[in-house]
CSV table of C-alpha atoms in Angstrom, one decimal:
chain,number,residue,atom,x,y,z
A,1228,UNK,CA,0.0,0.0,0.0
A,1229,UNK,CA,2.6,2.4,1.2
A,1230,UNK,CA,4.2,1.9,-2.5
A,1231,UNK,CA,1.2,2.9,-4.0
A,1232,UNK,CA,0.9,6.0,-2.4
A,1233,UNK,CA,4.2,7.1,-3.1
A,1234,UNK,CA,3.5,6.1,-7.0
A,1235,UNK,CA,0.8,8.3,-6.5
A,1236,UNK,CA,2.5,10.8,-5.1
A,1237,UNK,CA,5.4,11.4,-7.6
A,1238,UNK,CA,2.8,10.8,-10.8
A,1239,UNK,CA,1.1,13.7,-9.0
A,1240,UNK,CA,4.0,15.7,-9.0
A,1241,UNK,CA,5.4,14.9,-12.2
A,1242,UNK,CA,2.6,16.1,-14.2
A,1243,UNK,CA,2.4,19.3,-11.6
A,1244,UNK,CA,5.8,20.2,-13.1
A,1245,UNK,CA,4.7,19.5,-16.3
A,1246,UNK,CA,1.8,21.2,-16.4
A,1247,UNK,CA,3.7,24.6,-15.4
A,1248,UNK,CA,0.7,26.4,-13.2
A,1249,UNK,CA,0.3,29.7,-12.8
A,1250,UNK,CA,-1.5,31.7,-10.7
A,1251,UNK,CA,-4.4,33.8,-11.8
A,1252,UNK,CA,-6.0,36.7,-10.2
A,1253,UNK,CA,-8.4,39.3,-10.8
A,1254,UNK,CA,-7.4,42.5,-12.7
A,1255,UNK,CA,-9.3,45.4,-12.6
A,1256,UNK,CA,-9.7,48.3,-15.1
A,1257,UNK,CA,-10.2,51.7,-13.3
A,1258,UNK,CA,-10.2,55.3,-14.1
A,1259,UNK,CA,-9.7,57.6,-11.7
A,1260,UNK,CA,-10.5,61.4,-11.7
A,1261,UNK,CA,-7.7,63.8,-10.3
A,1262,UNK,CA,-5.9,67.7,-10.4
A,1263,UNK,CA,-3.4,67.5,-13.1
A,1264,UNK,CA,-0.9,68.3,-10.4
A,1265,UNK,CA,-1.5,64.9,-9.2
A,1266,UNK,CA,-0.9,62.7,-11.7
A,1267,UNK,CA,2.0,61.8,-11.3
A,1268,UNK,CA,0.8,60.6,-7.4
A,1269,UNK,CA,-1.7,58.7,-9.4
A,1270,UNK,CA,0.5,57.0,-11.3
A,1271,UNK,CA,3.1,55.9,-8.9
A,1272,UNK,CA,0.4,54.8,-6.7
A,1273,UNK,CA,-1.1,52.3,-9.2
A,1274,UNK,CA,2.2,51.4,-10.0
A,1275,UNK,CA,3.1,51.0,-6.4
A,1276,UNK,CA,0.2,48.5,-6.6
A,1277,UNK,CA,1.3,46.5,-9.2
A,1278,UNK,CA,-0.9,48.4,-11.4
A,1279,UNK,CA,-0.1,50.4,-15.0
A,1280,UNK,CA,-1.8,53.4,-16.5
A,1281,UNK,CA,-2.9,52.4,-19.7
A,1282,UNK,CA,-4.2,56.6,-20.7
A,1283,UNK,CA,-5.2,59.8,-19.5
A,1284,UNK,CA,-7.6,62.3,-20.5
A,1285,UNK,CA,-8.2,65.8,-19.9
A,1286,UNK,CA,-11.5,67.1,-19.4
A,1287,UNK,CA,-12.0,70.4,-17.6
A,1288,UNK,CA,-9.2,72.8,-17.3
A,1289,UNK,CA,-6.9,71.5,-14.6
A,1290,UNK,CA,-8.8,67.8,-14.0
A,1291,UNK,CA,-7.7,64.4,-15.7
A,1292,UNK,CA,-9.0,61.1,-16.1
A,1293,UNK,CA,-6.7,58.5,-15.4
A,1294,UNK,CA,-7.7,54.8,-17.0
A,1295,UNK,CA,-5.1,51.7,-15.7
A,1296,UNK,CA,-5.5,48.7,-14.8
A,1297,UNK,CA,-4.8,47.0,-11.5
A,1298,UNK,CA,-5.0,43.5,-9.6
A,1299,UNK,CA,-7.8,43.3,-7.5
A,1300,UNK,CA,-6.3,42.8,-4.1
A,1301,UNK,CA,-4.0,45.6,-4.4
A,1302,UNK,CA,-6.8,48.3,-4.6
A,1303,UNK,CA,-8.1,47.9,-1.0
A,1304,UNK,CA,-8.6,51.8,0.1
A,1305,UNK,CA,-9.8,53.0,-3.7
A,1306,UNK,CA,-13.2,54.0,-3.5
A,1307,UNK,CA,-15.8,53.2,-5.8
């Protein structure tokens, strides 16, 4: 018995290393509306969280939109 358990056990890892998992996580596309003074803050922030800025926007003189994208679990404190 104790053989076929450790049969088991390396088949099971053998095709593990074969298989080459990764992990996958959420990402998250955001935009987020700021002074142009603060974009750079914006930017090293997302990019502080793993995150990249993908565009920016201006819309009203002085205010930009900032689009990125970002992992899920590193925007804990961004409000919706």
């Amino acid at each position: 018995e104790i053989a076929f358990v450790t049969a088991g056990r390396k088949a099971f890892l053998d095709a593990i290393e074969k298989a080459r998992p990764i992990v996958l996580e959420p990402i998250v596309s955001l935009e987020v509306l700021c002074p142009e003074s603060n974009m750079g803050d914006v930017a090293g922030d997302l990019s502080g969280r793993r995150g990249q800025v993908t565009g920016t926007r201006s819309l009203q003189a002085g205010t930009l939109t900032v689009n990125g994208l970002a992992p899920l679990s590193e925007l804990d404190g961004y409000a919706a």
